[in-house]
PDB file of C-alpha atoms in Angstrom:
ATOM      1  CA  MET A   1     203.215 -20.893 154.918  1.00  0.00           C
ATOM      2  CA  ASP A   2     203.698 -22.784 158.189  1.00  0.00           C
ATOM      3  CA  ALA A   3     202.347 -20.054 160.137  1.00  0.00           C
ATOM      4  CA  THR A   4     203.451 -19.615 163.822  1.00  0.00           C
ATOM      5  CA  VAL A   5     202.989 -18.101 167.295  1.00  0.00           C
ATOM      6  CA  THR A   6     205.617 -17.549 169.675  1.00  0.00           C
ATOM      7  CA  LEU A   7     205.766 -16.245 172.946  1.00  0.00           C
ATOM      8  CA  THR A   8     208.590 -13.653 173.073  1.00  0.00           C
ATOM      9  CA  GLY A   9     207.518 -12.766 176.746  1.00  0.00           C
ATOM     10  CA  THR A  10     205.238 -14.185 179.161  1.00  0.00           C
ATOM     11  CA  GLY A  11     205.890 -11.827 182.314  1.00  0.00           C
ATOM     12  CA  THR A  12     204.635  -8.991 184.202  1.00  0.00           C
ATOM     13  CA  PRO A  13     205.250  -5.558 185.285  1.00  0.00           C
ATOM     14  CA  LEU A  14     207.480  -7.140 188.019  1.00  0.00           C
ATOM     15  CA  PRO A  15     210.790  -8.609 186.353  1.00  0.00           C
ATOM     16  CA  VAL A  16     211.094 -12.537 186.718  1.00  0.00           C
ATOM     17  CA  PRO A  17     213.820 -14.502 185.699  1.00  0.00           C
ATOM     18  CA  GLY A  18     213.337 -16.328 182.118  1.00  0.00           C
ATOM     19  CA  ARG A  19     209.968 -14.311 181.584  1.00  0.00           C
ATOM     20  CA  ALA A  20     210.177 -11.560 179.308  1.00  0.00           C
ATOM     21  CA  GLY A  21     208.018  -8.400 179.284  1.00  0.00           C
ATOM     22  CA  PRO A  22     204.876  -9.437 177.022  1.00  0.00           C
ATOM     23  CA  GLY A  23     205.179 -10.036 173.799  1.00  0.00           C
ATOM     24  CA  THR A  24     203.803 -12.308 170.715  1.00  0.00           C
ATOM     25  CA  LEU A  25     205.460 -13.284 167.419  1.00  0.00           C
ATOM     26  CA  LEU A  26     203.632 -13.998 164.546  1.00  0.00           C
ATOM     27  CA  ARG A  27     204.970 -15.622 161.644  1.00  0.00           C
ATOM     28  CA  CYS A  28     203.687 -16.431 158.202  1.00  0.00           C
ATOM     29  CA  GLY A  29     205.897 -17.239 155.067  1.00  0.00           C
ATOM     30  CA  GLU A  30     208.456 -14.294 155.126  1.00  0.00           C
ATOM     31  CA  TRP A  31     205.909 -12.282 156.971  1.00  0.00           C
ATOM     32  CA  ALA A  32     206.771 -11.226 160.300  1.00  0.00           C
ATOM     33  CA  GLY A  33     204.691  -9.204 162.810  1.00  0.00           C
ATOM     34  CA  GLN A  34     205.062  -8.558 166.943  1.00  0.00           C
ATOM     35  CA  VAL A  35     202.174  -8.213 168.672  1.00  0.00           C
ATOM     36  CA  ASP A  36     203.405  -5.732 171.915  1.00  0.00           C
ATOM     37  CA  ALA A  37     207.139  -5.372 172.972  1.00  0.00           C
ATOM     38  CA  GLY A  38     208.031  -5.583 176.978  1.00  0.00           C
ATOM     39  CA  ARG A  39     210.895  -5.750 178.002  1.00  0.00           C
ATOM     40  CA  GLY A  40     213.738  -8.068 176.510  1.00  0.00           C
ATOM     41  CA  THR A  41     211.845  -8.606 173.439  1.00  0.00           C
ATOM     42  CA  VAL A  42     214.750  -8.095 170.754  1.00  0.00           C
ATOM     43  CA  LEU A  43     216.794 -10.318 172.856  1.00  0.00           C
ATOM     44  CA  ARG A  44     214.041 -12.748 172.795  1.00  0.00           C
ATOM     45  CA  LEU A  45     214.028 -11.694 168.646  1.00  0.00           C
ATOM     46  CA  ALA A  46     217.565 -12.786 168.622  1.00  0.00           C
ATOM     47  CA  GLU A  47     217.453 -15.813 170.380  1.00  0.00           C
ATOM     48  CA  LEU A  48     214.845 -16.965 167.877  1.00  0.00           C
ATOM     49  CA  GLY A  49     217.085 -15.754 164.819  1.00  0.00           C
ATOM     50  CA  VAL A  50     214.899 -13.237 164.293  1.00  0.00           C
ATOM     51  CA  ARG A  51     216.764 -10.107 162.714  1.00  0.00           C
ATOM     52  CA  CYS A  52     214.343  -7.098 163.710  1.00  0.00           C
ATOM     53  CA  PRO A  53     214.363  -5.539 160.377  1.00  0.00           C
ATOM     54  CA  GLN A  54     212.430  -9.033 159.253  1.00  0.00           C
ATOM     55  CA  ILE A  55     209.431  -7.650 161.484  1.00  0.00           C
ATOM     56  CA  GLY A  56     207.190  -5.899 159.735  1.00  0.00           C
ATOM     57  CA  LEU A  57     204.006  -4.961 161.760  1.00  0.00           C
ATOM     58  CA  LEU A  58     204.165  -4.187 165.274  1.00  0.00           C
ATOM     59  CA  ALA A  59     200.433  -4.431 167.164  1.00  0.00           C
ATOM     60  CA  LEU A  60     199.999  -2.646 170.242  1.00  0.00           C
ATOM     61  CA  THR A  61     197.168  -3.853 172.542  1.00  0.00           C
ATOM     62  CA  HIS A  62     197.459  -1.237 175.097  1.00  0.00           C
ATOM     63  CA  TYR A  63     199.470   1.682 176.691  1.00  0.00           C
ATOM     64  CA  HIS A  64     200.436  -0.561 180.235  1.00  0.00           C
ATOM     65  CA  SER A  65     204.199   0.381 180.439  1.00  0.00           C
ATOM     66  CA  ASP A  66     205.285  -3.531 180.787  1.00  0.00           C
ATOM     67  CA  HIS A  67     203.689  -3.944 177.078  1.00  0.00           C
ATOM     68  CA  LEU A  68     205.688  -1.009 175.572  1.00  0.00           C
ATOM     69  CA  VAL A  69     209.150  -0.775 177.250  1.00  0.00           C
ATOM     70  CA  GLY A  70     210.503  -2.496 174.540  1.00  0.00           C
ATOM     71  CA  VAL A  71     209.199  -0.813 171.677  1.00  0.00           C
ATOM     72  CA  ALA A  72     211.976   1.912 171.454  1.00  0.00           C
ATOM     73  CA  ASP A  73     214.611  -0.970 171.445  1.00  0.00           C
ATOM     74  CA  LEU A  74     212.917  -2.625 168.743  1.00  0.00           C
ATOM     75  CA  VAL A  75     212.232   0.489 166.365  1.00  0.00           C
ATOM     76  CA  LEU A  76     215.861   1.137 166.691  1.00  0.00           C
ATOM     77  CA  THR A  77     217.639  -1.768 166.784  1.00  0.00           C
ATOM     78  CA  ARG A  78     215.479  -2.272 163.466  1.00  0.00           C
ATOM     79  CA  TRP A  79     217.273   0.587 162.380  1.00  0.00           C
ATOM     80  CA  VAL A  80     220.396   0.024 163.103  1.00  0.00           C
ATOM     81  CA  GLN A  81     220.386  -3.233 162.060  1.00  0.00           C
ATOM     82  CA  GLY A  82     219.702  -1.752 158.744  1.00  0.00           C
ATOM     83  CA  GLY A  83     216.305  -1.580 157.980  1.00  0.00           C
ATOM     84  CA  ASN A  84     215.005   1.129 155.867  1.00  0.00           C
ATOM     85  CA  ASP A  85     211.585   0.501 155.513  1.00  0.00           C
ATOM     86  CA  PRO A  86     208.503   2.155 157.260  1.00  0.00           C
ATOM     87  CA  LEU A  87     207.655  -0.434 160.444  1.00  0.00           C
ATOM     88  CA  VAL A  88     203.549  -0.592 160.498  1.00  0.00           C
ATOM     89  CA  VAL A  89     202.280   0.360 163.589  1.00  0.00           C
ATOM     90  CA  LEU A  90     198.310  -0.502 164.763  1.00  0.00           C
ATOM     91  CA  ALA A  91     197.571   1.234 167.988  1.00  0.00           C
ATOM     92  CA  PRO A  92     193.969   2.087 169.060  1.00  0.00           C
ATOM     93  CA  LYS A  93     192.992   5.922 169.054  1.00  0.00           C
ATOM     94  CA  GLY A  94     194.114   7.595 172.607  1.00  0.00           C
ATOM     95  CA  PRO A  95     196.967   6.908 174.980  1.00  0.00           C
ATOM     96  CA  THR A  96     198.145   3.755 173.004  1.00  0.00           C
ATOM     97  CA  SER A  97     198.545   5.850 169.737  1.00  0.00           C
ATOM     98  CA  ARG A  98     200.031   9.312 171.313  1.00  0.00           C
ATOM     99  CA  PHE A  99     202.333   6.990 172.472  1.00  0.00           C
ATOM    100  CA  ALA A 100     203.216   5.679 169.102  1.00  0.00           C
ATOM    101  CA  HIS A 101     203.741   8.622 167.781  1.00  0.00           C
ATOM    102  CA  ARG A 102     206.189  10.099 170.698  1.00  0.00           C
ATOM    103  CA  VAL A 103     208.168   6.972 170.941  1.00  0.00           C
ATOM    104  CA  LEU A 104     211.394   8.202 169.390  1.00  0.00           C
ATOM    105  CA  ASP A 105     211.343  11.828 170.671  1.00  0.00           C
ATOM    106  CA  ILE A 106     213.764  11.208 173.650  1.00  0.00           C
ATOM    107  CA  TRP A 107     216.009   9.503 171.183  1.00  0.00           C
ATOM    108  CA  ALA A 108     216.374  12.595 169.463  1.00  0.00           C
ATOM    109  CA  ASP A 109     220.086  12.534 170.412  1.00  0.00           C
ATOM    110  CA  ASP A 110     221.262   9.534 169.791  1.00  0.00           C
ATOM    111  CA  ILE A 111     219.546   9.291 166.656  1.00  0.00           C
ATOM    112  CA  GLU A 112     221.489  12.929 165.538  1.00  0.00           C
ATOM    113  CA  VAL A 113     224.622  11.572 166.819  1.00  0.00           C
ATOM    114  CA  ARG A 114     224.484   7.939 164.989  1.00  0.00           C
ATOM    115  CA  GLN A 115     223.838   9.787 161.692  1.00  0.00           C
ATOM    116  CA  LEU A 116     226.667  11.669 161.660  1.00  0.00           C
ATOM    117  CA  HIS A 117     229.514   9.148 163.134  1.00  0.00           C
ATOM    118  CA  ALA A 118     228.163   6.425 161.050  1.00  0.00           C
ATOM    119  CA  ARG A 119     226.707   8.501 157.935  1.00  0.00           C
ATOM    120  CA  ARG A 120     223.462   6.545 157.818  1.00  0.00           C
ATOM    121  CA  PRO A 121     220.153   8.064 156.883  1.00  0.00           C
ATOM    122  CA  ALA A 122     217.846   8.766 159.308  1.00  0.00           C
ATOM    123  CA  PRO A 123     215.068   6.167 160.783  1.00  0.00           C
ATOM    124  CA  PRO A 124     212.102   5.590 158.350  1.00  0.00           C
ATOM    125  CA  PRO A 125     209.122   7.176 160.084  1.00  0.00           C
ATOM    126  CA  LEU A 126     206.617   4.791 161.726  1.00  0.00           C
ATOM    127  CA  ASP A 127     203.929   3.973 159.695  1.00  0.00           C
ATOM    128  CA  ILE A 128     201.318   4.020 162.449  1.00  0.00           C
ATOM    129  CA  ARG A 129     197.717   3.197 161.710  1.00  0.00           C
ATOM    130  CA  SER A 130     195.483   4.393 164.557  1.00  0.00           C
ATOM    131  CA  PHE A 131     192.164   3.071 164.659  1.00  0.00           C
ATOM    132  CA  ASP A 132     188.727   3.497 166.819  1.00  0.00           C
ATOM    133  CA  ALA A 133     188.509   0.884 169.761  1.00  0.00           C
ATOM    134  CA  PRO A 134     185.820  -1.562 167.531  1.00  0.00           C
ATOM    135  CA  ALA A 135     182.920  -2.930 169.771  1.00  0.00           C
ATOM    136  CA  GLU A 136     182.527  -6.093 166.724  1.00  0.00           C
ATOM    137  CA  PRO A 137     185.623  -7.823 164.778  1.00  0.00           C
ATOM    138  CA  THR A 138     186.935  -5.551 162.648  1.00  0.00           C
ATOM    139  CA  VAL A 139     189.425  -5.502 160.024  1.00  0.00           C
ATOM    140  CA  VAL A 140     192.668  -3.379 160.761  1.00  0.00           C
ATOM    141  CA  TRP A 141     194.937  -3.965 158.161  1.00  0.00           C
ATOM    142  CA  ARG A 142     195.440  -6.736 155.578  1.00  0.00           C
ATOM    143  CA  SER A 143     198.598  -7.686 153.320  1.00  0.00           C
ATOM    144  CA  GLY A 144     199.088 -10.701 151.229  1.00  0.00           C
ATOM    145  CA  ASP A 145     198.184 -13.597 153.291  1.00  0.00           C
ATOM    146  CA  VAL A 146     197.682 -11.857 156.634  1.00  0.00           C
ATOM    147  CA  GLU A 147     194.635  -9.746 157.766  1.00  0.00           C
ATOM    148  CA  ILE A 148     194.045  -8.247 161.047  1.00  0.00           C
ATOM    149  CA  SER A 149     190.795  -7.699 163.346  1.00  0.00           C
ATOM    150  CA  ALA A 150     190.679  -6.238 166.604  1.00  0.00           C
ATOM    151  CA  ILE A 151     188.114  -5.740 169.275  1.00  0.00           C
ATOM    152  CA  ALA A 152     188.008  -3.608 172.335  1.00  0.00           C
ATOM    153  CA  VAL A 153     188.277  -5.705 175.435  1.00  0.00           C
ATOM    154  CA  ARG A 154     187.796  -5.089 178.975  1.00  0.00           C
ATOM    155  CA  HIS A 155     190.752  -3.950 181.089  1.00  0.00           C
ATOM    156  CA  GLU A 156     189.255  -1.165 182.539  1.00  0.00           C
ATOM    157  CA  PRO A 157     190.168   1.773 183.785  1.00  0.00           C
ATOM    158  CA  VAL A 158     192.597   1.493 181.016  1.00  0.00           C
ATOM    159  CA  GLU A 159     190.865   3.282 177.806  1.00  0.00           C
ATOM    160  CA  ALA A 160     190.687   1.124 174.428  1.00  0.00           C
ATOM    161  CA  ALA A 161     192.479  -1.718 175.075  1.00  0.00           C
ATOM    162  CA  VAL A 162     192.062  -4.144 172.510  1.00  0.00           C
ATOM    163  CA  ALA A 163     192.717  -8.005 171.451  1.00  0.00           C
ATOM    164  CA  TYR A 164     193.755  -9.073 167.751  1.00  0.00           C
ATOM    165  CA  ARG A 165     193.085 -11.709 165.272  1.00  0.00           C
ATOM    166  CA  PHE A 166     195.456 -12.946 162.502  1.00  0.00           C
ATOM    167  CA  ASP A 167     194.155 -14.873 160.173  1.00  0.00           C
ATOM    168  CA  MET A 168     196.872 -16.392 158.211  1.00  0.00           C
ATOM    169  CA  ALA A 169     196.751 -19.203 155.182  1.00  0.00           C
ATOM    170  CA  ASP A 170     197.495 -22.081 157.994  1.00  0.00           C
ATOM    171  CA  GLY A 171     194.789 -20.647 160.486  1.00  0.00           C
ATOM    172  CA  ALA A 172     193.801 -17.921 162.559  1.00  0.00           C
ATOM    173  CA  VAL A 173     195.763 -16.816 165.621  1.00  0.00           C
ATOM    174  CA  VAL A 174     193.923 -14.759 168.248  1.00  0.00           C
ATOM    175  CA  VAL A 175     195.778 -12.847 171.203  1.00  0.00           C
ATOM    176  CA  SER A 176     194.314 -11.098 174.077  1.00  0.00           C
ATOM    177  CA  GLY A 177     196.240  -8.681 175.110  1.00  0.00           C
ATOM    178  CA  ASP A 178     195.534  -7.378 179.084  1.00  0.00           C
ATOM    179  CA  THR A 179     191.430  -8.452 179.681  1.00  0.00           C
ATOM    180  CA  ARG A 180     189.113  -9.796 182.214  1.00  0.00           C
ATOM    181  CA  VAL A 181     187.422 -12.554 180.474  1.00  0.00           C
ATOM    182  CA  CYS A 182     184.857 -11.003 178.414  1.00  0.00           C
ATOM    183  CA  PRO A 183     182.515 -11.808 174.933  1.00  0.00           C
ATOM    184  CA  GLU A 184     184.297  -9.747 173.072  1.00  0.00           C
ATOM    185  CA  VAL A 185     187.289 -11.966 172.926  1.00  0.00           C
ATOM    186  CA  GLU A 186     184.810 -14.904 172.644  1.00  0.00           C
ATOM    187  CA  ARG A 187     183.503 -13.115 169.689  1.00  0.00           C
ATOM    188  CA  LEU A 188     186.697 -12.704 167.995  1.00  0.00           C
ATOM    189  CA  ALA A 189     188.517 -16.146 168.615  1.00  0.00           C
ATOM    190  CA  ALA A 190     185.284 -17.676 166.683  1.00  0.00           C
ATOM    191  CA  GLY A 191     186.515 -19.932 164.779  1.00  0.00           C
ATOM    192  CA  ALA A 192     189.840 -19.540 165.486  1.00  0.00           C
ATOM    193  CA  GLN A 193     192.135 -22.637 166.275  1.00  0.00           C
ATOM    194  CA  VAL A 194     194.774 -20.899 168.821  1.00  0.00           C
ATOM    195  CA  LEU A 195     193.957 -18.343 171.952  1.00  0.00           C
ATOM    196  CA  VAL A 196     196.711 -16.952 173.251  1.00  0.00           C
ATOM    197  CA  HIS A 197     195.186 -15.615 176.064  1.00  0.00           C
ATOM    198  CA  GLU A 198     196.589 -13.359 179.741  1.00  0.00           C
ATOM    199  CA  ALA A 199     196.041 -15.593 182.539  1.00  0.00           C
ATOM    200  CA  CYS A 200     195.813 -14.725 186.106  1.00  0.00           C
ATOM    201  CA  ARG A 201     195.352 -17.189 189.593  1.00  0.00           C
ATOM    202  CA  SER A 202     192.625 -14.758 191.075  1.00  0.00           C
ATOM    203  CA  GLU A 203     192.682 -16.627 194.091  1.00  0.00           C
ATOM    204  CA  ALA A 204     196.349 -16.575 194.300  1.00  0.00           C
ATOM    205  CA  VAL A 205     195.968 -13.406 193.509  1.00  0.00           C
ATOM    206  CA  ARG A 206     193.693 -12.379 196.288  1.00  0.00           C
ATOM    207  CA  ALA A 207     195.681 -14.464 198.848  1.00  0.00           C
ATOM    208  CA  ARG A 208     198.288 -12.181 198.615  1.00  0.00           C
ATOM    209  CA  GLY A 209     196.205  -9.052 198.755  1.00  0.00           C
ATOM    210  CA  LYS A 210     196.456  -8.114 195.664  1.00  0.00           C
ATOM    211  CA  ASP A 211     192.661  -7.513 195.099  1.00  0.00           C
ATOM    212  CA  TYR A 212     193.118  -4.573 192.368  1.00  0.00           C
ATOM    213  CA  ILE A 213     195.166  -7.092 190.085  1.00  0.00           C
ATOM    214  CA  ALA A 214     192.312  -9.820 190.011  1.00  0.00           C
ATOM    215  CA  ALA A 215     189.884  -7.288 189.334  1.00  0.00           C
ATOM    216  CA  TYR A 216     190.935  -6.475 185.734  1.00  0.00           C
ATOM    217  CA  HIS A 217     193.034  -9.147 184.572  1.00  0.00           C
ATOM    218  CA  ALA A 218     191.182 -12.922 183.360  1.00  0.00           C
ATOM    219  CA  ASP A 219     190.378 -15.166 185.914  1.00  0.00           C
ATOM    220  CA  THR A 220     191.846 -18.991 185.028  1.00  0.00           C
ATOM    221  CA  VAL A 221     188.859 -21.003 185.903  1.00  0.00           C
ATOM    222  CA  HIS A 222     186.512 -18.803 184.074  1.00  0.00           C
ATOM    223  CA  LEU A 223     189.338 -18.320 180.932  1.00  0.00           C
ATOM    224  CA  GLY A 224     188.561 -22.159 181.037  1.00  0.00           C
ATOM    225  CA  THR A 225     184.827 -21.851 180.878  1.00  0.00           C
ATOM    226  CA  MET A 226     185.061 -19.370 178.237  1.00  0.00           C
ATOM    227  CA  ALA A 227     187.942 -20.838 175.696  1.00  0.00           C
ATOM    228  CA  GLU A 228     185.670 -24.086 175.384  1.00  0.00           C
ATOM    229  CA  ARG A 229     182.861 -22.089 174.063  1.00  0.00           C
ATOM    230  CA  THR A 230     184.907 -20.641 171.875  1.00  0.00           C
ATOM    231  CA  GLY A 231     186.280 -24.319 170.209  1.00  0.00           C
ATOM    232  CA  VAL A 232     189.460 -23.073 169.557  1.00  0.00           C
ATOM    233  CA  ALA A 233     191.836 -25.931 169.483  1.00  0.00           C
ATOM    234  CA  THR A 234     195.069 -24.765 171.375  1.00  0.00           C
ATOM    235  CA  LEU A 235     194.711 -22.309 174.449  1.00  0.00           C
ATOM    236  CA  VAL A 236     198.308 -20.643 175.092  1.00  0.00           C
ATOM    237  CA  LEU A 237     198.606 -19.043 178.480  1.00  0.00           C
ATOM    238  CA  THR A 238     200.988 -15.876 178.817  1.00  0.00           C
ATOM    239  CA  HIS A 239     201.190 -13.019 180.771  1.00  0.00           C
ATOM    240  CA  LEU A 240     200.628 -15.094 184.358  1.00  0.00           C
ATOM    241  CA  GLU A 241     199.935 -14.016 187.017  1.00  0.00           C
ATOM    242  CA  PRO A 242     201.362 -14.469 190.485  1.00  0.00           C
ATOM    243  CA  ALA A 243     204.466 -15.598 187.945  1.00  0.00           C
ATOM    244  CA  PRO A 244     204.542 -19.784 188.586  1.00  0.00           C
ATOM    245  CA  LEU A 245     208.201 -20.212 190.290  1.00  0.00           C
ATOM    246  CA  THR A 246     207.927 -24.034 190.390  1.00  0.00           C
ATOM    247  CA  GLU A 247     206.220 -26.774 188.228  1.00  0.00           C
ATOM    248  CA  HIS A 248     203.502 -27.230 190.932  1.00  0.00           C
ATOM    249  CA  ASP A 249     203.201 -22.944 189.973  1.00  0.00           C
ATOM    250  CA  VAL A 250     202.864 -24.436 185.994  1.00  0.00           C
ATOM    251  CA  ASN A 251     200.264 -27.047 187.110  1.00  0.00           C
ATOM    252  CA  ALA A 252     198.285 -25.224 189.092  1.00  0.00           C
ATOM    253  CA  PHE A 253     197.939 -22.758 186.180  1.00  0.00           C
ATOM    254  CA  ALA A 254     196.383 -25.992 183.914  1.00  0.00           C
ATOM    255  CA  GLU A 255     194.411 -27.127 187.016  1.00  0.00           C
ATOM    256  CA  ASP A 256     192.842 -23.854 186.834  1.00  0.00           C
ATOM    257  CA  VAL A 257     191.934 -23.964 183.330  1.00  0.00           C
ATOM    258  CA  ARG A 258     190.728 -27.483 183.602  1.00  0.00           C
ATOM    259  CA  ARG A 259     188.631 -26.683 186.525  1.00  0.00           C
ATOM    260  CA  GLY A 260     186.617 -24.149 184.464  1.00  0.00           C
ATOM    261  CA  GLY A 261     186.007 -26.767 181.733  1.00  0.00           C
ATOM    262  CA  PHE A 262     188.823 -26.627 178.580  1.00  0.00           C
ATOM    263  CA  THR A 263     189.254 -29.994 177.127  1.00  0.00           C
ATOM    264  CA  GLY A 264     191.380 -28.425 174.253  1.00  0.00           C
ATOM    265  CA  ASN A 265     195.173 -28.433 174.254  1.00  0.00           C
ATOM    266  CA  LEU A 266     196.379 -26.758 176.646  1.00  0.00           C
ATOM    267  CA  ILE A 267     199.633 -25.203 176.859  1.00  0.00           C
ATOM    268  CA  VAL A 268     200.952 -22.760 180.208  1.00  0.00           C
ATOM    269  CA  GLY A 269     203.379 -20.634 178.028  1.00  0.00           C
ATOM    270  CA  GLU A 270     206.731 -20.264 178.537  1.00  0.00           C
ATOM    271  CA  ASP A 271     209.290 -17.613 176.657  1.00  0.00           C
ATOM    272  CA  LEU A 272     209.942 -18.728 173.119  1.00  0.00           C
ATOM    273  CA  THR A 273     206.886 -21.571 173.075  1.00  0.00           C
ATOM    274  CA  THR A 274     206.155 -22.297 169.324  1.00  0.00           C
ATOM    275  CA  VAL A 275     202.745 -23.036 168.207  1.00  0.00           C
ATOM    276  CA  PRO A 276     201.732 -23.775 164.999  1.00  0.00           C
ATOM    277  CA  ALA A 277     198.637 -21.601 163.768  1.00  0.00           C
ATOM    278  CA  ALA A 278     196.879 -24.712 162.156  1.00  0.00           C
ATOM    279  CA  ALA A 279     197.890 -27.894 164.809  1.00  0.00           C
ATOM    280  CA  GLU A 280     196.689 -28.394 168.202  1.00  0.00           C
ATOM    281  CA  THR A 281     200.541 -29.205 169.606  1.00  0.00           C
ATOM    282  CA  ALA A 282     203.615 -27.235 170.630  1.00  0.00           C
ATOM    283  CA  LEU A 283     206.758 -27.160 168.231  1.00  0.00           C
ATOM    284  CA  SER A 284     209.349 -26.164 170.889  1.00  0.00           C
ATOM    285  CA  THR A 285     209.644 -24.669 174.548  1.00  0.00           C
TER     286      THR A 285
END
């Protein structure tokens, strides 16, 4: 099946050249699913040669804007490019689910004029599958060779943030969303081959007076300790805070994780980094 995971964006709310907003693309055979859609997601998909109608599922982790500002772009571009089947949207109940139901409301006039001018059918309704953020790994969607599980994570005060696990024919991939290092992600990642996890160099962030950022993101040293316990073959760092601007900065992320004890394959993510679901090395960056 050649299942892969690709980082469509490794950035944070602050714009940084070369780093789009948070997003992760999963592919298994002809199936493609996207986790979150931050700024620039559609452009990153285009760079990969992926047309938006190829995306059959969008899984949302939580309602922070940096993870969602590209959702309308994805949905509308999918329609403009000829996608006529409903896009499945997974969203935990609460603010994230409410966002999914309202995402096209402000585009009603644009949609109407495009329908009249191009004589195109109305965009297909989103197939929103909302669920209670579960305390234990719980299957929230399955189709063919892909099964998706979710678990609530620790991103308080954000309500009902979740991580997702994709069990595919070639292996299992876990995408953390935004969270502190927590036992929930550890349980979800048990037996997985690849863990895509947000990463925050807490010492550097606190040195800049941004304690509130470090308070609800994943400390890189603690992440290394947790990832080693899970036994995952490959740990991919994304949503990098503070954004690495030099090779020294990139190495600092890796050094923190190694200091925490992780001995597996470690990738400090860049946009378009692609990793096979069943392998231990990056295919491309």
